[in-house]
Amino acid sequence: MKPKTVFLDEMTNPELEEFLKRHHTVFIPVGATEQHGPHSPLGTDVFLPKEIARRVALERGDVVVAPALPYTLSYPHQGFVGEFSLRIETFMAVIRDVAVSFAKSGFKRIVFLNGHFDNTYALAYACAQAAPDMPADAKAFPFNHWDGYTAEQMQAFGMHAGVGETSMVMAINPDWVDAEKLNVEHPRFPESKTKSAALHTAFFYSSPGSVYRITESGTWGDATGATAEKGEAFLEQGTRSVIELLEDMERMLAETPIR
């Protein structure tokens, strides 16, 4: 019997028990609550992975979508009113405990579908921390919703509050975007001898408030060309890549069993 909903928090306990008799995969969207320029909502990084998770669950029929984690690591945006963060230790502890809890409830594939770049490394290590306390046949792992994009698609997607994120929000709900305030802004990095991205990375991710200091609006890129049509294409690519991830992960676990 097909569940009446793909969202775990809309199920009754008997419905969840019935689901777990046949299936074992849960998506936990992980995002952020932070400014996204003058035009996009603070919940952008939550809305995008949640929508992709919803689409995958509807298509496959063997996945449930858990409530999203909206407060994570947004230190570069300190200085803006819209910035809400956990300490990295707290964030990793939450991820670890959530993974272990879902595993103990019977889920064997716990996918943290991430929508916020700053979470990437802490999320992966938190999943590793959870592993010793999980059943041997359970696996928690992260996946960024953009990981399946080609280099060309990543170039087209842009950066923070740019054309990609803004377009995807438009595709989900155009009322969430203030189209009259779509803007373009690129960070004001000083001239440097380091020509790779290393200097920018070292400054950006280790400096609280870095985005606040190098932008006026909080936008990093060009959102003026955002459209719902572009957003739908990005959402579709994200959906396809997550489906491929699940298939590849099962194949990898089968071919490299845990010892």
PDB file of C-alpha atoms in Angstrom:
ATOM      1  CA  MET A   1       0.000   0.000   0.000  1.00  0.00           C
ATOM      2  CA  LYS A   2       1.406   3.365  -1.042  1.00  0.00           C
ATOM      3  CA  PRO A   3       1.802   5.853   1.841  1.00  0.00           C
ATOM      4  CA  LYS A   4      -0.585   8.804   1.798  1.00  0.00           C
ATOM      5  CA  THR A   5       2.392  11.169   2.101  1.00  0.00           C
ATOM      6  CA  VAL A   6       6.152  11.162   1.553  1.00  0.00           C
ATOM      7  CA  PHE A   7       6.726  13.337   4.622  1.00  0.00           C
ATOM      8  CA  LEU A   8       7.563  11.437   7.786  1.00  0.00           C
ATOM      9  CA  ASP A   9       6.060  14.034  10.100  1.00  0.00           C
ATOM     10  CA  GLU A  10       2.684  13.713   8.339  1.00  0.00           C
ATOM     11  CA  MET A  11       2.552   9.946   8.946  1.00  0.00           C
ATOM     12  CA  THR A  12       1.037   8.164  11.901  1.00  0.00           C
ATOM     13  CA  ASN A  13       3.216   5.753  13.828  1.00  0.00           C
ATOM     14  CA  PRO A  14       1.454   2.675  12.354  1.00  0.00           C
ATOM     15  CA  GLU A  15       1.997   4.106   8.866  1.00  0.00           C
ATOM     16  CA  LEU A  16       5.699   4.528   9.554  1.00  0.00           C
ATOM     17  CA  GLU A  17       5.916   0.998  10.932  1.00  0.00           C
ATOM     18  CA  GLU A  18       4.277  -0.315   7.754  1.00  0.00           C
ATOM     19  CA  PHE A  19       6.708   1.670   5.607  1.00  0.00           C
ATOM     20  CA  LEU A  20       9.705   0.216   7.449  1.00  0.00           C
ATOM     21  CA  LYS A  21       8.503  -3.331   6.803  1.00  0.00           C
ATOM     22  CA  ARG A  22       9.258  -2.811   3.114  1.00  0.00           C
ATOM     23  CA  HIS A  23      11.665   0.136   2.799  1.00  0.00           C
ATOM     24  CA  HIS A  24      14.603   1.604   4.708  1.00  0.00           C
ATOM     25  CA  THR A  25      15.631   4.986   3.248  1.00  0.00           C
ATOM     26  CA  VAL A  26      15.069   8.426   4.745  1.00  0.00           C
ATOM     27  CA  PHE A  27      16.094  11.827   3.434  1.00  0.00           C
ATOM     28  CA  ILE A  28      16.888  14.480   6.019  1.00  0.00           C
ATOM     29  CA  PRO A  29      17.181  17.875   4.289  1.00  0.00           C
ATOM     30  CA  VAL A  30      19.883  20.053   5.828  1.00  0.00           C
ATOM     31  CA  GLY A  31      19.991  23.738   4.998  1.00  0.00           C
ATOM     32  CA  ALA A  32      20.537  27.060   6.731  1.00  0.00           C
ATOM     33  CA  THR A  33      18.562  30.076   7.845  1.00  0.00           C
ATOM     34  CA  GLU A  34      20.439  33.072   6.515  1.00  0.00           C
ATOM     35  CA  GLN A  35      20.124  36.081   4.249  1.00  0.00           C
ATOM     36  CA  HIS A  36      19.915  35.465   0.512  1.00  0.00           C
ATOM     37  CA  GLY A  37      20.280  38.970  -0.820  1.00  0.00           C
ATOM     38  CA  PRO A  38      17.437  41.503  -0.965  1.00  0.00           C
ATOM     39  CA  HIS A  39      15.293  39.233  -3.114  1.00  0.00           C
ATOM     40  CA  SER A  40      15.256  35.628  -1.853  1.00  0.00           C
ATOM     41  CA  PRO A  41      13.945  34.081   1.387  1.00  0.00           C
ATOM     42  CA  LEU A  42      16.074  33.212   4.389  1.00  0.00           C
ATOM     43  CA  GLY A  43      14.991  29.585   4.063  1.00  0.00           C
ATOM     44  CA  THR A  44      16.359  29.122   0.541  1.00  0.00           C
ATOM     45  CA  ASP A  45      18.945  26.526   1.575  1.00  0.00           C
ATOM     46  CA  VAL A  46      16.205  24.495   3.283  1.00  0.00           C
ATOM     47  CA  PHE A  47      13.592  24.782   0.544  1.00  0.00           C
ATOM     48  CA  LEU A  48      15.838  23.469  -2.235  1.00  0.00           C
ATOM     49  CA  PRO A  49      16.940  20.107  -0.752  1.00  0.00           C
ATOM     50  CA  LYS A  50      13.473  19.557   0.704  1.00  0.00           C
ATOM     51  CA  GLU A  51      11.882  19.969  -2.728  1.00  0.00           C
ATOM     52  CA  ILE A  52      14.392  17.649  -4.375  1.00  0.00           C
ATOM     53  CA  ALA A  53      13.860  15.083  -1.621  1.00  0.00           C
ATOM     54  CA  ARG A  54      10.099  15.332  -2.139  1.00  0.00           C
ATOM     55  CA  ARG A  55      10.439  14.734  -5.868  1.00  0.00           C
ATOM     56  CA  VAL A  56      12.723  11.745  -5.425  1.00  0.00           C
ATOM     57  CA  ALA A  57      10.411  10.226  -2.826  1.00  0.00           C
ATOM     58  CA  LEU A  58       7.367  10.644  -5.065  1.00  0.00           C
ATOM     59  CA  GLU A  59       9.141   9.088  -8.033  1.00  0.00           C
ATOM     60  CA  ARG A  60      10.702   6.146  -6.234  1.00  0.00           C
ATOM     61  CA  GLY A  61       8.016   5.376  -3.683  1.00  0.00           C
ATOM     62  CA  ASP A  62      10.507   3.823  -1.272  1.00  0.00           C
ATOM     63  CA  VAL A  63      11.796   6.920   0.523  1.00  0.00           C
ATOM     64  CA  VAL A  64      10.389   9.155   3.260  1.00  0.00           C
ATOM     65  CA  VAL A  65      11.391  12.761   3.861  1.00  0.00           C
ATOM     66  CA  ALA A  66      12.085  13.739   7.465  1.00  0.00           C
ATOM     67  CA  PRO A  67      11.713  17.276   8.847  1.00  0.00           C
ATOM     68  CA  ALA A  68      14.568  19.507   7.720  1.00  0.00           C
ATOM     69  CA  LEU A  69      17.356  20.885   9.887  1.00  0.00           C
ATOM     70  CA  PRO A  70      17.149  24.674   9.383  1.00  0.00           C
ATOM     71  CA  TYR A  71      19.854  25.965  11.765  1.00  0.00           C
ATOM     72  CA  THR A  72      23.400  25.035  10.837  1.00  0.00           C
ATOM     73  CA  LEU A  73      26.658  26.894   9.995  1.00  0.00           C
ATOM     74  CA  SER A  74      26.240  30.421   8.659  1.00  0.00           C
ATOM     75  CA  TYR A  75      29.213  32.235  10.183  1.00  0.00           C
ATOM     76  CA  PRO A  76      30.224  34.097   6.984  1.00  0.00           C
ATOM     77  CA  HIS A  77      26.899  35.950   7.109  1.00  0.00           C
ATOM     78  CA  GLN A  78      27.332  37.377  10.603  1.00  0.00           C
ATOM     79  CA  GLY A  79      26.559  41.080  10.501  1.00  0.00           C
ATOM     80  CA  PHE A  80      23.356  40.662   8.525  1.00  0.00           C
ATOM     81  CA  VAL A  81      20.145  40.544  10.546  1.00  0.00           C
ATOM     82  CA  GLY A  82      19.232  37.261   8.857  1.00  0.00           C
ATOM     83  CA  GLU A  83      21.947  34.956  10.183  1.00  0.00           C
ATOM     84  CA  PHE A  84      21.308  32.136  12.638  1.00  0.00           C
ATOM     85  CA  SER A  85      23.985  29.552  13.443  1.00  0.00           C
ATOM     86  CA  LEU A  86      24.872  26.658  15.667  1.00  0.00           C
ATOM     87  CA  ARG A  87      28.362  26.104  16.991  1.00  0.00           C
ATOM     88  CA  ILE A  88      30.111  23.565  14.796  1.00  0.00           C
ATOM     89  CA  GLU A  89      30.350  21.185  17.765  1.00  0.00           C
ATOM     90  CA  THR A  90      26.598  21.465  18.304  1.00  0.00           C
ATOM     91  CA  PHE A  91      25.844  20.973  14.624  1.00  0.00           C
ATOM     92  CA  MET A  92      27.983  17.842  14.400  1.00  0.00           C
ATOM     93  CA  ALA A  93      26.474  16.454  17.594  1.00  0.00           C
ATOM     94  CA  VAL A  94      22.962  16.994  16.238  1.00  0.00           C
ATOM     95  CA  ILE A  95      23.806  15.245  12.957  1.00  0.00           C
ATOM     96  CA  ARG A  96      25.411  12.360  14.799  1.00  0.00           C
ATOM     97  CA  ASP A  97      22.524  11.912  17.227  1.00  0.00           C
ATOM     98  CA  VAL A  98      19.893  12.189  14.495  1.00  0.00           C
ATOM     99  CA  ALA A  99      21.684   9.583  12.377  1.00  0.00           C
ATOM    100  CA  VAL A 100      21.958   7.150  15.278  1.00  0.00           C
ATOM    101  CA  SER A 101      18.328   7.709  16.252  1.00  0.00           C
ATOM    102  CA  PHE A 102      17.033   7.003  12.750  1.00  0.00           C
ATOM    103  CA  ALA A 103      19.224   3.908  12.505  1.00  0.00           C
ATOM    104  CA  LYS A 104      17.893   2.570  15.798  1.00  0.00           C
ATOM    105  CA  SER A 105      14.358   3.119  14.498  1.00  0.00           C
ATOM    106  CA  GLY A 106      15.026   0.789  11.587  1.00  0.00           C
ATOM    107  CA  PHE A 107      16.309   2.991   8.774  1.00  0.00           C
ATOM    108  CA  LYS A 108      19.357   1.609   6.972  1.00  0.00           C
ATOM    109  CA  ARG A 109      20.044   4.436   4.508  1.00  0.00           C
ATOM    110  CA  ILE A 110      20.044   7.845   6.175  1.00  0.00           C
ATOM    111  CA  VAL A 111      20.746  10.501   3.569  1.00  0.00           C
ATOM    112  CA  PHE A 112      21.494  14.034   4.748  1.00  0.00           C
ATOM    113  CA  LEU A 113      20.562  16.001   1.620  1.00  0.00           C
ATOM    114  CA  ASN A 114      22.457  19.255   1.980  1.00  0.00           C
ATOM    115  CA  GLY A 115      21.553  22.663   0.576  1.00  0.00           C
ATOM    116  CA  HIS A 116      24.255  24.814   2.206  1.00  0.00           C
ATOM    117  CA  PHE A 117      27.897  24.622   1.152  1.00  0.00           C
ATOM    118  CA  ASP A 118      29.318  25.625   4.531  1.00  0.00           C
ATOM    119  CA  ASN A 119      27.875  22.435   6.058  1.00  0.00           C
ATOM    120  CA  THR A 120      29.685  20.076   3.707  1.00  0.00           C
ATOM    121  CA  TYR A 121      32.747  18.952   5.642  1.00  0.00           C
ATOM    122  CA  ALA A 122      31.255  18.988   9.131  1.00  0.00           C
ATOM    123  CA  LEU A 123      28.303  16.983   7.840  1.00  0.00           C
ATOM    124  CA  ALA A 124      30.540  14.278   6.390  1.00  0.00           C
ATOM    125  CA  TYR A 125      32.611  13.941   9.553  1.00  0.00           C
ATOM    126  CA  ALA A 126      29.498  13.868  11.742  1.00  0.00           C
ATOM    127  CA  CYS A 127      28.210  10.924   9.713  1.00  0.00           C
ATOM    128  CA  ALA A 128      31.550   9.204  10.304  1.00  0.00           C
ATOM    129  CA  GLN A 129      31.243   9.880  14.044  1.00  0.00           C
ATOM    130  CA  ALA A 130      27.808   8.252  14.045  1.00  0.00           C
ATOM    131  CA  ALA A 131      28.949   5.047  12.359  1.00  0.00           C
ATOM    132  CA  PRO A 132      30.323   3.194  15.430  1.00  0.00           C
ATOM    133  CA  ASP A 133      26.994   3.573  17.240  1.00  0.00           C
ATOM    134  CA  MET A 134      24.844   2.393  14.339  1.00  0.00           C
ATOM    135  CA  PRO A 135      23.937  -1.176  13.325  1.00  0.00           C
ATOM    136  CA  ALA A 136      26.455  -2.646  10.894  1.00  0.00           C
ATOM    137  CA  ASP A 137      23.944  -2.684   8.036  1.00  0.00           C
ATOM    138  CA  ALA A 138      22.975   0.984   8.481  1.00  0.00           C
ATOM    139  CA  LYS A 139      24.746   3.824   6.705  1.00  0.00           C
ATOM    140  CA  ALA A 140      24.461   7.609   7.130  1.00  0.00           C
ATOM    141  CA  PHE A 141      25.961   9.795   4.425  1.00  0.00           C
ATOM    142  CA  PRO A 142      25.709  13.349   3.060  1.00  0.00           C
ATOM    143  CA  PHE A 143      24.987  14.554  -0.450  1.00  0.00           C
ATOM    144  CA  ASN A 144      24.900  18.130  -1.715  1.00  0.00           C
ATOM    145  CA  HIS A 145      21.977  18.783  -4.034  1.00  0.00           C
ATOM    146  CA  TRP A 146      24.399  20.277  -6.598  1.00  0.00           C
ATOM    147  CA  ASP A 147      26.905  17.399  -6.541  1.00  0.00           C
ATOM    148  CA  GLY A 148      25.463  15.904  -9.712  1.00  0.00           C
ATOM    149  CA  TYR A 149      25.828  19.062 -11.780  1.00  0.00           C
ATOM    150  CA  THR A 150      28.359  19.158 -14.601  1.00  0.00           C
ATOM    151  CA  ALA A 151      31.057  21.836 -14.618  1.00  0.00           C
ATOM    152  CA  GLU A 152      28.993  23.782 -17.128  1.00  0.00           C
ATOM    153  CA  GLN A 153      25.892  23.525 -14.965  1.00  0.00           C
ATOM    154  CA  MET A 154      27.820  24.689 -11.907  1.00  0.00           C
ATOM    155  CA  GLN A 155      29.070  27.682 -13.868  1.00  0.00           C
ATOM    156  CA  ALA A 156      25.505  28.494 -14.884  1.00  0.00           C
ATOM    157  CA  PHE A 157      24.233  27.920 -11.344  1.00  0.00           C
ATOM    158  CA  GLY A 158      26.381  30.641  -9.825  1.00  0.00           C
ATOM    159  CA  MET A 159      26.975  31.401  -6.180  1.00  0.00           C
ATOM    160  CA  HIS A 160      25.070  32.598  -3.132  1.00  0.00           C
ATOM    161  CA  ALA A 161      21.656  34.154  -3.920  1.00  0.00           C
ATOM    162  CA  GLY A 162      22.598  34.115  -7.594  1.00  0.00           C
ATOM    163  CA  VAL A 163      20.714  32.950 -10.640  1.00  0.00           C
ATOM    164  CA  GLY A 164      20.666  29.251  -9.696  1.00  0.00           C
ATOM    165  CA  GLU A 165      19.325  29.427  -6.163  1.00  0.00           C
ATOM    166  CA  THR A 166      16.923  32.237  -7.014  1.00  0.00           C
ATOM    167  CA  SER A 167      15.568  30.407 -10.057  1.00  0.00           C
ATOM    168  CA  MET A 168      14.991  27.238  -8.046  1.00  0.00           C
ATOM    169  CA  VAL A 169      13.036  29.137  -5.415  1.00  0.00           C
ATOM    170  CA  MET A 170      10.965  30.718  -8.195  1.00  0.00           C
ATOM    171  CA  ALA A 171      10.179  27.251  -9.529  1.00  0.00           C
ATOM    172  CA  ILE A 172       9.023  26.098  -6.096  1.00  0.00           C
ATOM    173  CA  ASN A 173       7.033  29.202  -5.185  1.00  0.00           C
ATOM    174  CA  PRO A 174       7.440  32.455  -7.137  1.00  0.00           C
ATOM    175  CA  ASP A 175       5.791  34.405  -4.321  1.00  0.00           C
ATOM    176  CA  TRP A 176       8.859  33.805  -2.160  1.00  0.00           C
ATOM    177  CA  VAL A 177      11.072  35.921  -4.447  1.00  0.00           C
ATOM    178  CA  ASP A 178      10.875  39.717  -4.634  1.00  0.00           C
ATOM    179  CA  ALA A 179      11.426  40.050  -8.386  1.00  0.00           C
ATOM    180  CA  GLU A 180      11.709  43.833  -8.154  1.00  0.00           C
ATOM    181  CA  LYS A 181      14.864  43.484  -6.034  1.00  0.00           C
ATOM    182  CA  LEU A 182      16.803  40.983  -8.141  1.00  0.00           C
ATOM    183  CA  ASN A 183      20.360  42.280  -8.224  1.00  0.00           C
ATOM    184  CA  VAL A 184      23.919  41.569  -9.258  1.00  0.00           C
ATOM    185  CA  GLU A 185      26.918  41.942  -6.965  1.00  0.00           C
ATOM    186  CA  HIS A 186      30.326  40.342  -6.904  1.00  0.00           C
ATOM    187  CA  PRO A 187      32.550  40.298  -3.788  1.00  0.00           C
ATOM    188  CA  ARG A 188      35.168  43.005  -3.489  1.00  0.00           C
ATOM    189  CA  PHE A 189      38.297  40.898  -2.995  1.00  0.00           C
ATOM    190  CA  PRO A 190      41.534  42.915  -2.821  1.00  0.00           C
ATOM    191  CA  GLU A 191      44.222  42.422  -5.437  1.00  0.00           C
ATOM    192  CA  SER A 192      46.450  39.482  -4.498  1.00  0.00           C
ATOM    193  CA  LYS A 193      49.419  37.486  -5.768  1.00  0.00           C
ATOM    194  CA  THR A 194      47.627  34.198  -5.062  1.00  0.00           C
ATOM    195  CA  LYS A 195      45.821  33.411  -8.307  1.00  0.00           C
ATOM    196  CA  SER A 196      44.059  30.238  -7.202  1.00  0.00           C
ATOM    197  CA  ALA A 197      40.941  30.146  -5.057  1.00  0.00           C
ATOM    198  CA  ALA A 198      43.026  29.190  -2.017  1.00  0.00           C
ATOM    199  CA  LEU A 199      43.276  32.711  -0.598  1.00  0.00           C
ATOM    200  CA  HIS A 200      39.577  33.386  -1.012  1.00  0.00           C
ATOM    201  CA  THR A 201      38.719  30.050   0.597  1.00  0.00           C
ATOM    202  CA  ALA A 202      41.080  30.643   3.512  1.00  0.00           C
ATOM    203  CA  PHE A 203      39.577  34.073   4.115  1.00  0.00           C
ATOM    204  CA  PHE A 204      35.948  33.260   3.413  1.00  0.00           C
ATOM    205  CA  TYR A 205      35.361  30.124   5.477  1.00  0.00           C
ATOM    206  CA  SER A 206      37.545  30.941   8.477  1.00  0.00           C
ATOM    207  CA  SER A 207      36.329  34.521   8.913  1.00  0.00           C
ATOM    208  CA  PRO A 208      32.943  35.110  10.568  1.00  0.00           C
ATOM    209  CA  GLY A 209      31.155  37.927   8.793  1.00  0.00           C
ATOM    210  CA  SER A 210      33.211  37.602   5.610  1.00  0.00           C
ATOM    211  CA  VAL A 211      30.210  37.924   3.271  1.00  0.00           C
ATOM    212  CA  TYR A 212      29.009  40.935   5.243  1.00  0.00           C
ATOM    213  CA  ARG A 213      32.393  42.608   4.791  1.00  0.00           C
ATOM    214  CA  ILE A 214      32.837  41.970   1.071  1.00  0.00           C
ATOM    215  CA  THR A 215      29.283  42.571  -0.182  1.00  0.00           C
ATOM    216  CA  GLU A 216      26.723  45.298   0.360  1.00  0.00           C
ATOM    217  CA  SER A 217      23.583  43.286  -0.356  1.00  0.00           C
ATOM    218  CA  GLY A 218      24.612  39.738   0.548  1.00  0.00           C
ATOM    219  CA  THR A 219      24.247  38.580  -3.048  1.00  0.00           C
ATOM    220  CA  TRP A 220      27.251  36.803  -4.561  1.00  0.00           C
ATOM    221  CA  GLY A 221      26.652  36.740  -8.298  1.00  0.00           C
ATOM    222  CA  ASP A 222      23.945  37.779 -10.751  1.00  0.00           C
ATOM    223  CA  ALA A 223      20.324  37.034  -9.912  1.00  0.00           C
ATOM    224  CA  THR A 224      18.832  39.309 -12.558  1.00  0.00           C
ATOM    225  CA  GLY A 225      18.448  36.487 -15.073  1.00  0.00           C
ATOM    226  CA  ALA A 226      16.606  34.173 -12.693  1.00  0.00           C
ATOM    227  CA  THR A 227      13.489  32.447 -14.035  1.00  0.00           C
ATOM    228  CA  ALA A 228      11.252  29.626 -12.873  1.00  0.00           C
ATOM    229  CA  GLU A 229      12.110  27.738 -16.071  1.00  0.00           C
ATOM    230  CA  LYS A 230      15.819  27.761 -15.213  1.00  0.00           C
ATOM    231  CA  GLY A 231      14.962  26.721 -11.683  1.00  0.00           C
ATOM    232  CA  GLU A 232      12.920  23.762 -12.898  1.00  0.00           C
ATOM    233  CA  ALA A 233      15.885  22.555 -14.947  1.00  0.00           C
ATOM    234  CA  PHE A 234      18.160  22.721 -11.894  1.00  0.00           C
ATOM    235  CA  LEU A 235      15.569  20.939  -9.736  1.00  0.00           C
ATOM    236  CA  GLU A 236      15.203  18.198 -12.326  1.00  0.00           C
ATOM    237  CA  GLN A 237      18.968  17.710 -12.548  1.00  0.00           C
ATOM    238  CA  GLY A 238      19.197  17.598  -8.764  1.00  0.00           C
ATOM    239  CA  THR A 239      16.427  15.006  -8.623  1.00  0.00           C
ATOM    240  CA  ARG A 240      18.113  12.816 -11.243  1.00  0.00           C
ATOM    241  CA  SER A 241      21.492  13.012  -9.511  1.00  0.00           C
ATOM    242  CA  VAL A 242      20.047  12.016  -6.127  1.00  0.00           C
ATOM    243  CA  ILE A 243      18.292   9.021  -7.678  1.00  0.00           C
ATOM    244  CA  GLU A 244      21.590   8.003  -9.259  1.00  0.00           C
ATOM    245  CA  LEU A 245      23.301   8.473  -5.894  1.00  0.00           C
ATOM    246  CA  LEU A 246      20.962   5.998  -4.212  1.00  0.00           C
ATOM    247  CA  GLU A 247      21.539   3.441  -6.946  1.00  0.00           C
ATOM    248  CA  ASP A 248      25.306   3.912  -6.879  1.00  0.00           C
ATOM    249  CA  MET A 249      25.476   3.788  -3.085  1.00  0.00           C
ATOM    250  CA  GLU A 250      23.662   0.446  -2.992  1.00  0.00           C
ATOM    251  CA  ARG A 251      26.037  -0.892  -5.636  1.00  0.00           C
ATOM    252  CA  MET A 252      29.080   0.392  -3.763  1.00  0.00           C
ATOM    253  CA  LEU A 253      27.958  -1.071  -0.446  1.00  0.00           C
ATOM    254  CA  ALA A 254      27.231  -4.405  -2.123  1.00  0.00           C
ATOM    255  CA  GLU A 255      30.633  -4.544  -3.792  1.00  0.00           C
ATOM    256  CA  THR A 256      32.592  -3.234  -0.790  1.00  0.00           C
ATOM    257  CA  PRO A 257      30.832  -4.822   2.196  1.00  0.00           C
ATOM    258  CA  ILE A 258      31.508  -3.567   5.701  1.00  0.00           C
ATOM    259  CA  ARG A 259      33.924  -5.843   7.585  1.00  0.00           C
TER     260      ARG A 259
END
